[in-house]
Short mmCIF file of C-alpha atoms and ligand atoms in Angstrom, two decimals:
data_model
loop_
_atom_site.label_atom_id
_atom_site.label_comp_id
_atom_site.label_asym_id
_atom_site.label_seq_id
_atom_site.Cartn_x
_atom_site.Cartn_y
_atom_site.Cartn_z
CA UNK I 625 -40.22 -48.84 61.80
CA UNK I 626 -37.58 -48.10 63.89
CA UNK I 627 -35.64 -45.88 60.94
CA UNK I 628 -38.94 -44.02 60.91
CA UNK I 629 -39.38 -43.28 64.15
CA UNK I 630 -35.74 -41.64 63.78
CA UNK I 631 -36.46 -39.56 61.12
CA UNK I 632 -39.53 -38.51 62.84
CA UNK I 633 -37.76 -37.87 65.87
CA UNK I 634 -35.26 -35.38 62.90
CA UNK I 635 -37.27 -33.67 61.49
CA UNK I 636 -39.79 -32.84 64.85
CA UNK I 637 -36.34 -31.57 66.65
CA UNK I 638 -35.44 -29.36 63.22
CA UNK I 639 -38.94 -28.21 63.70
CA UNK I 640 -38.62 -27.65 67.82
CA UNK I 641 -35.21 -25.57 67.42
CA UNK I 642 -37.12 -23.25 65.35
CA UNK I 643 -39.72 -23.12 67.80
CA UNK I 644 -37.44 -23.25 70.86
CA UNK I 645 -37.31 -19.68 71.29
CA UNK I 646 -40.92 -19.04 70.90
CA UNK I 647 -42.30 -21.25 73.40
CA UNK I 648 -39.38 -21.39 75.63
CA UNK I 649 -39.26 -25.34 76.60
CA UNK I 650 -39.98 -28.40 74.58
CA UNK I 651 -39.86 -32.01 75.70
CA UNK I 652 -36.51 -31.80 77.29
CA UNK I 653 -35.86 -36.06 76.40
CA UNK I 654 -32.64 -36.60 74.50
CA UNK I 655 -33.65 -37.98 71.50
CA UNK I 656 -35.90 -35.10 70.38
CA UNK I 657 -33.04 -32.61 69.88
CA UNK I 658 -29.66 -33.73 67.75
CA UNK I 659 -28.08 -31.12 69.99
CA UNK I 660 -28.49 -32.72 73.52
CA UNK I 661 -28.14 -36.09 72.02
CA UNK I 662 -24.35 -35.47 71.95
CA UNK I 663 -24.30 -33.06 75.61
CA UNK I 664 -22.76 -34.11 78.68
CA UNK I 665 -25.43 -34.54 81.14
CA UNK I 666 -25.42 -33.47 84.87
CA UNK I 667 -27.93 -35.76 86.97
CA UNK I 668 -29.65 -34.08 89.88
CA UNK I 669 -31.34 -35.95 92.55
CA UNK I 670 -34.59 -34.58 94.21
CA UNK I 671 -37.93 -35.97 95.75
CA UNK I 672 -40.51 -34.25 93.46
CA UNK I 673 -42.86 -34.43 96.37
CA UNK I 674 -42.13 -30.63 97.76
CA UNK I 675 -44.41 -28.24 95.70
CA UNK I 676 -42.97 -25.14 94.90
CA UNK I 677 -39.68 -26.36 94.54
CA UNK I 678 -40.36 -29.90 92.92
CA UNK I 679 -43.10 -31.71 91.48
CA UNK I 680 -43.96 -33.76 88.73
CA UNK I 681 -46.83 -32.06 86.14
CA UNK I 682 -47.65 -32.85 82.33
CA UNK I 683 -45.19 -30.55 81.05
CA UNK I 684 -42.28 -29.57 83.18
CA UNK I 685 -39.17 -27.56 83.07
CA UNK I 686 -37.14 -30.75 83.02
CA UNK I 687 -39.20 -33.00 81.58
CA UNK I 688 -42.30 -34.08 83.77
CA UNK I 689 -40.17 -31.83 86.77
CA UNK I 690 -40.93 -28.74 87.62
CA UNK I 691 -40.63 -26.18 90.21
CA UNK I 692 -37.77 -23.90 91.43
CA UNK I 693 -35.19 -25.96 92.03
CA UNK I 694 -36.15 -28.08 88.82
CA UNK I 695 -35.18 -24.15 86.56
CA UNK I 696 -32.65 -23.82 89.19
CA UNK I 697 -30.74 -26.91 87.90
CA UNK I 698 -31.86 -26.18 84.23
CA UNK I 699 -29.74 -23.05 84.44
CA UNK I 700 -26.88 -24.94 85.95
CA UNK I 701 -26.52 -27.41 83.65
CA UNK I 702 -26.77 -25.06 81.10
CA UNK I 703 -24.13 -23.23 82.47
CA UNK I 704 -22.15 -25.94 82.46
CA UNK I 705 -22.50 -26.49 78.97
CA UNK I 706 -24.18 -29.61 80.09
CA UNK I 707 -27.86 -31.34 79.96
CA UNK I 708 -29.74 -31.53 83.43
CA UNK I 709 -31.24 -34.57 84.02
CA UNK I 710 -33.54 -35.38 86.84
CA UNK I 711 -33.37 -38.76 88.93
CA UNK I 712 -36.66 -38.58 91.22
CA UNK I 713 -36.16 -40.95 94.60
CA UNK I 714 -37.41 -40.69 98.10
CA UNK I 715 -35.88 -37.81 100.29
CA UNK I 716 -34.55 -40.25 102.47
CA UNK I 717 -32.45 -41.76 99.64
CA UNK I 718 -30.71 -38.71 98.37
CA UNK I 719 -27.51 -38.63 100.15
CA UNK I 720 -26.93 -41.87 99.27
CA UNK I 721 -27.02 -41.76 95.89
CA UNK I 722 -24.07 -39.12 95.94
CA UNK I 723 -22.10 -41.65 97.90
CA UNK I 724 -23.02 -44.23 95.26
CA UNK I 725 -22.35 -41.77 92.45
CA UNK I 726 -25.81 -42.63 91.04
CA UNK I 727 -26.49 -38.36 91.35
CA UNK I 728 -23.73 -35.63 91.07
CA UNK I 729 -25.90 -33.04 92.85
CA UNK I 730 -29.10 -33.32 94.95
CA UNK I 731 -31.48 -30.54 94.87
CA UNK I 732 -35.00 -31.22 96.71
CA UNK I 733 -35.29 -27.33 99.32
CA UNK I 734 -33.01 -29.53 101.27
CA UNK I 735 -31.82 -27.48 104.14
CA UNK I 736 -28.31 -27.42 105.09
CA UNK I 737 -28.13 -28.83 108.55
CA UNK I 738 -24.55 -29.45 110.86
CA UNK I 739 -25.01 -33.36 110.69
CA UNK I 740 -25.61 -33.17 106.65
CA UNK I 741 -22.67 -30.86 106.54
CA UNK I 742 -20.40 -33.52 107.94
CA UNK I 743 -20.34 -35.68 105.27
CA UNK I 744 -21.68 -33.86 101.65
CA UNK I 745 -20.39 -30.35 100.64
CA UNK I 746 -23.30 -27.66 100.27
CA UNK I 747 -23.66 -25.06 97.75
CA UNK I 748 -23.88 -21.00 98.54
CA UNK I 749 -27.79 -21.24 99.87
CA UNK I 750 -30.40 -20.03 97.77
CA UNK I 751 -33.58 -19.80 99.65
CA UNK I 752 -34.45 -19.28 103.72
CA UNK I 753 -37.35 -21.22 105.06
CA UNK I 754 -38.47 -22.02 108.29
CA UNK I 755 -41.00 -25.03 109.65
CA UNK I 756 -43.98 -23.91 110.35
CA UNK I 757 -47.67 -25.70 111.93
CA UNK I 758 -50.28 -26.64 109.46
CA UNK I 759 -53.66 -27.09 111.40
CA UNK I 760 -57.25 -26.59 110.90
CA UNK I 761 -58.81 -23.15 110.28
CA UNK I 762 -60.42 -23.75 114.46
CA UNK I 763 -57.54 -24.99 115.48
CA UNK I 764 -56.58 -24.00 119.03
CA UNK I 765 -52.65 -24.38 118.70
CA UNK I 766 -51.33 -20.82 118.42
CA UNK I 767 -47.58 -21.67 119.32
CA UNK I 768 -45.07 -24.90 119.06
CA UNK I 769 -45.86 -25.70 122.84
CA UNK I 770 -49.71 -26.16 122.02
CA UNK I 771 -48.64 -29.46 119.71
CA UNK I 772 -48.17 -31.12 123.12
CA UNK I 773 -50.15 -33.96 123.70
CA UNK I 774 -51.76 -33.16 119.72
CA UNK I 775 -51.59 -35.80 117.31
CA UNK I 776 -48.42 -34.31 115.58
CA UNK I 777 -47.64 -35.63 111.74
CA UNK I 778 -44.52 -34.76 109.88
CA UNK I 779 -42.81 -36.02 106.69
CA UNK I 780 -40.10 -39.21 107.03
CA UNK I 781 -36.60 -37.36 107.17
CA UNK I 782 -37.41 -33.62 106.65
CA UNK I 783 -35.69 -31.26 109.05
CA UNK I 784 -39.71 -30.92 110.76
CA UNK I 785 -39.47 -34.17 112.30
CA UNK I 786 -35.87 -33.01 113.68
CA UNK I 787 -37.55 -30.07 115.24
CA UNK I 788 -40.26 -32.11 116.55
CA UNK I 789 -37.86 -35.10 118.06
CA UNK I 790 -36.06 -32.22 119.81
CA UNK I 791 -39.12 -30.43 120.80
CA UNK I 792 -39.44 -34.48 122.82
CA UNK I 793 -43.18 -34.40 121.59
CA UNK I 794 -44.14 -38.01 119.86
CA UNK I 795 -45.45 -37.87 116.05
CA UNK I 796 -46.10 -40.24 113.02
CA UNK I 797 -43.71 -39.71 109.92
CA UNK I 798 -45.18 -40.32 106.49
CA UNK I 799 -43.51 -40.61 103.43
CA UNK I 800 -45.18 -37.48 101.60
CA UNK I 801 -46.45 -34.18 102.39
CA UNK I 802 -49.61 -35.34 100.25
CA UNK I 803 -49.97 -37.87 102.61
CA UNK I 804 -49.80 -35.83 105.92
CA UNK I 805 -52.17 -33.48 104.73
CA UNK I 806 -54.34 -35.78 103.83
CA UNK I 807 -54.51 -37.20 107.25
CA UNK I 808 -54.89 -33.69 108.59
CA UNK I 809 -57.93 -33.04 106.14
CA UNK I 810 -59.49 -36.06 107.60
CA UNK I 811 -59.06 -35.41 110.67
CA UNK I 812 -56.96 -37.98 111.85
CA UNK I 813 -54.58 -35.38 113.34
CA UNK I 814 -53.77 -31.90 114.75
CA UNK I 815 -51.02 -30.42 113.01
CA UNK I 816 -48.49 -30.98 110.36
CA UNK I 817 -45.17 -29.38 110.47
CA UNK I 818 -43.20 -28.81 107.47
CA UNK I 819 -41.68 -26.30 105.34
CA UNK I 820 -43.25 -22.90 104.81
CA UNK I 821 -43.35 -23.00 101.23
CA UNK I 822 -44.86 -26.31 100.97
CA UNK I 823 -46.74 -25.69 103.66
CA UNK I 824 -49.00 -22.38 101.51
CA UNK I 825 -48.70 -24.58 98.59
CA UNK I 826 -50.39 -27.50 100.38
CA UNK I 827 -52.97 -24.65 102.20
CA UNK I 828 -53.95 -22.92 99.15
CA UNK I 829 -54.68 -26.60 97.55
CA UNK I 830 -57.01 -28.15 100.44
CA UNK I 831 -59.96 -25.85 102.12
CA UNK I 832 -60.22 -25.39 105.98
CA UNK I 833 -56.04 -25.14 106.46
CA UNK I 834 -54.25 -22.19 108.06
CA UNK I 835 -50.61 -22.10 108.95
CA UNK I 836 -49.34 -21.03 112.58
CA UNK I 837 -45.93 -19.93 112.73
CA UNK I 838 -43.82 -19.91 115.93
CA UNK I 839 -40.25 -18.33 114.81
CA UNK I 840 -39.37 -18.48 118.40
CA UNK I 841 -39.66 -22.54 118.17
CA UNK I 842 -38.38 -22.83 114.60
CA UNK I 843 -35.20 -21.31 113.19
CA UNK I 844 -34.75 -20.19 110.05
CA UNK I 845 -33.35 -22.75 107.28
CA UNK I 846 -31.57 -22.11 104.10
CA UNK I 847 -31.73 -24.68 101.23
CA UNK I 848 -28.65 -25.25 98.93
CA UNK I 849 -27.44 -28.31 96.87
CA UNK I 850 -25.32 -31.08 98.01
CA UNK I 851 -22.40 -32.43 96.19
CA UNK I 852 -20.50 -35.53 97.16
CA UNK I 853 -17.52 -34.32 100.01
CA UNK I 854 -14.46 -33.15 98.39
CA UNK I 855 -16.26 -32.46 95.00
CA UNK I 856 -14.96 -28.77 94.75
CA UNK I 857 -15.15 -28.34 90.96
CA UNK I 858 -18.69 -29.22 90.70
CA UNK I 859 -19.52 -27.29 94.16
CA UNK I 860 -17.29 -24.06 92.27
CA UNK I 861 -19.40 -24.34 89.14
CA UNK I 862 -22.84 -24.59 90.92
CA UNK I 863 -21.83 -21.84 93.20
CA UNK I 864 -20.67 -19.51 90.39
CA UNK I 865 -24.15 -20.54 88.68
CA UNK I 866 -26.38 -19.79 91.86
CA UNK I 867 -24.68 -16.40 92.69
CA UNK I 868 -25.55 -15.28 88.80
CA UNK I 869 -29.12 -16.43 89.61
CA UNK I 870 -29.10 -14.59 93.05
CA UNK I 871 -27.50 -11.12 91.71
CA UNK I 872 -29.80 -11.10 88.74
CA UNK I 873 -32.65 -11.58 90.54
CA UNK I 874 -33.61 -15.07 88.90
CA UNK I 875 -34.07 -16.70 91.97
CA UNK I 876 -36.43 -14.24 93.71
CA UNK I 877 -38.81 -14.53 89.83
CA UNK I 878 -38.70 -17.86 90.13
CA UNK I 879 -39.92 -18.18 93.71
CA UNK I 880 -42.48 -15.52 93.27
CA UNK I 881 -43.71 -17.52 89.65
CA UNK I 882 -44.04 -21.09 91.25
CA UNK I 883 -45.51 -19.89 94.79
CA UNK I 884 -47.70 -17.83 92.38
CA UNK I 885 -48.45 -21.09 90.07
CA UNK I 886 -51.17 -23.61 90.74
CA UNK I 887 -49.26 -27.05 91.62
CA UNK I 888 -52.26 -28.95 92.72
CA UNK I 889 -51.20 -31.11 89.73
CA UNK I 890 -48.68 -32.13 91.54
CA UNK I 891 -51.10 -33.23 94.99
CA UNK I 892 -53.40 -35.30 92.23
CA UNK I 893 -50.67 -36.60 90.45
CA UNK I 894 -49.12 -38.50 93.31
CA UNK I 895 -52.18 -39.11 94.95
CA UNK I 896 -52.51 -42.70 94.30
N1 LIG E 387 -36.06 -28.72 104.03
C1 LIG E 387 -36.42 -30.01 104.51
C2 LIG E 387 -35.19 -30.84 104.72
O1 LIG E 387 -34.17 -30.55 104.23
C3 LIG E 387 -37.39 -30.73 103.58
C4 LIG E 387 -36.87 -30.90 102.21
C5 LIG E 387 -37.72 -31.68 101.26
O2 LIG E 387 -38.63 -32.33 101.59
N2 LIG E 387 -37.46 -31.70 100.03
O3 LIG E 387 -35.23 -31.84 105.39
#
């Protein structure tokens, strides 16, 4: 049975590497392709939670992950020579696992912030975001200082509940976006802040949403990826990786293709 399965798993990768270039990405598991089999791998950390940049679908870019960063750290592993390999755990967990060495890298839009910067190296940034105020379409709160005395929601750990603790207004963390704009559909609160990326995917998915932005309450944010402190080879090669994608505008395609894409799959998939 077993010496079957292997020669199925043969002669299906002999039959995907001929394929490979016509459809572009094929189960990306090790044991379909003789070639990756015997590849170093490079394992990234995210929290496939954060639609456009992660989130888990049927058929992903690495595996069941897709999104920016997910062909973001495709490329780099490829550049590397290496296979990318995704290890999915809460957002709150990431930094540890690079102190544990269970990741090399994390990449989840995870902004670069001074506290985070004192103990993980970050990458050149490839993306600027800002938090911004989901609410409902009647909503009355038009700036930051209207969420006073609202029911505020914002996502465990995320730079938004940073900006909110600062702001001194009180709020209830959740563990996903999903989750707080859930609550916010049902009316169980006023406003959700999170990123603005997530934040138009998680609009165009539910009806009655509108975002309020409030640039002179929110600064911007720039994403990059985190390596463990100290870890200059792998920071050079993701750097040299990222500025390719930046000057050859691979970056900017893949942001406009996933903002672009529907990733509801992603809302329904974690739903439960
Ligand atoms: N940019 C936010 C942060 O770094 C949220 C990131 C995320 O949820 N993946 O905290």
């Amino acid at each position: 049975m077993k010496k079957m399965k292997k020669f199925l798993a043969i002669a299906l990768a002999g039959v995907m590497m001929l394929s490979a270039t016509a459809c572009g990405s094929g189960e990306s598991s090790n044991e379909t392709t003789g070639d990756s089999a015997k590849k170093e791998t490079i394992t990234f950390g995210t929290n496939a939670e954060f639609p456009p940049f992660e989130f888990v679908t049927s058929e992903g870019t690495i595996g069941e992950f897709d999104g920016i960063d997910m062909a973001i750290a495709k490329q780099i592993g490829e550049d590397m020579g290496k296979e990318a390999v995704i290890n999915n755990m809460e957002f709150d967990s990431l930094l540890l696992a690079l102190d544990n060495g269970q990741v090399d890298a994390v990449i989840a839009g995870m902004t670069v912030t001074d506290e985070r910067k004192e103990a993980y190296d970050f990458s050149t940034p490839y993306y600027t975001a800002t938090q911004v105020m989901i609410v409902k379409e009647d909503s009355d709160i038009k700036t930051a200082a209207d969420m006073k005395d609202k029911k505020i929601v914002v996502i465990q750990g995320y730079t938004g509940e940073t900006c909110v603790q600062d702001m001194g207004y009180s709020y209830e963390a959740f563990k996903k976006g999903t989750e707080a704009v859930l609550e916010l559909v049902n009316g169980k609160c006023d406003v959700v802040v999170i990123d603005s990326a997530t934040a138009e995917k998680f609009v165009g998915d539910n009806e009655g949403l509108k975002i309020v932005e409030d640039s002179s309450a929110f600064e911007a944010e720039e994403y990059a990826i985190a390596v463990k402190k100290g870890n200059s080879e792998l920071l050079n090669q993701i750097n040299s990786s990222i500025q390719k994608m930046l000057d050859n505008g691979t970056v900017s395609e893949l942001s406009a293709k996933y903002l672009d894409m529907d990733t509801d799959d992603a809302s329904s998939s974690d739903a439960e």
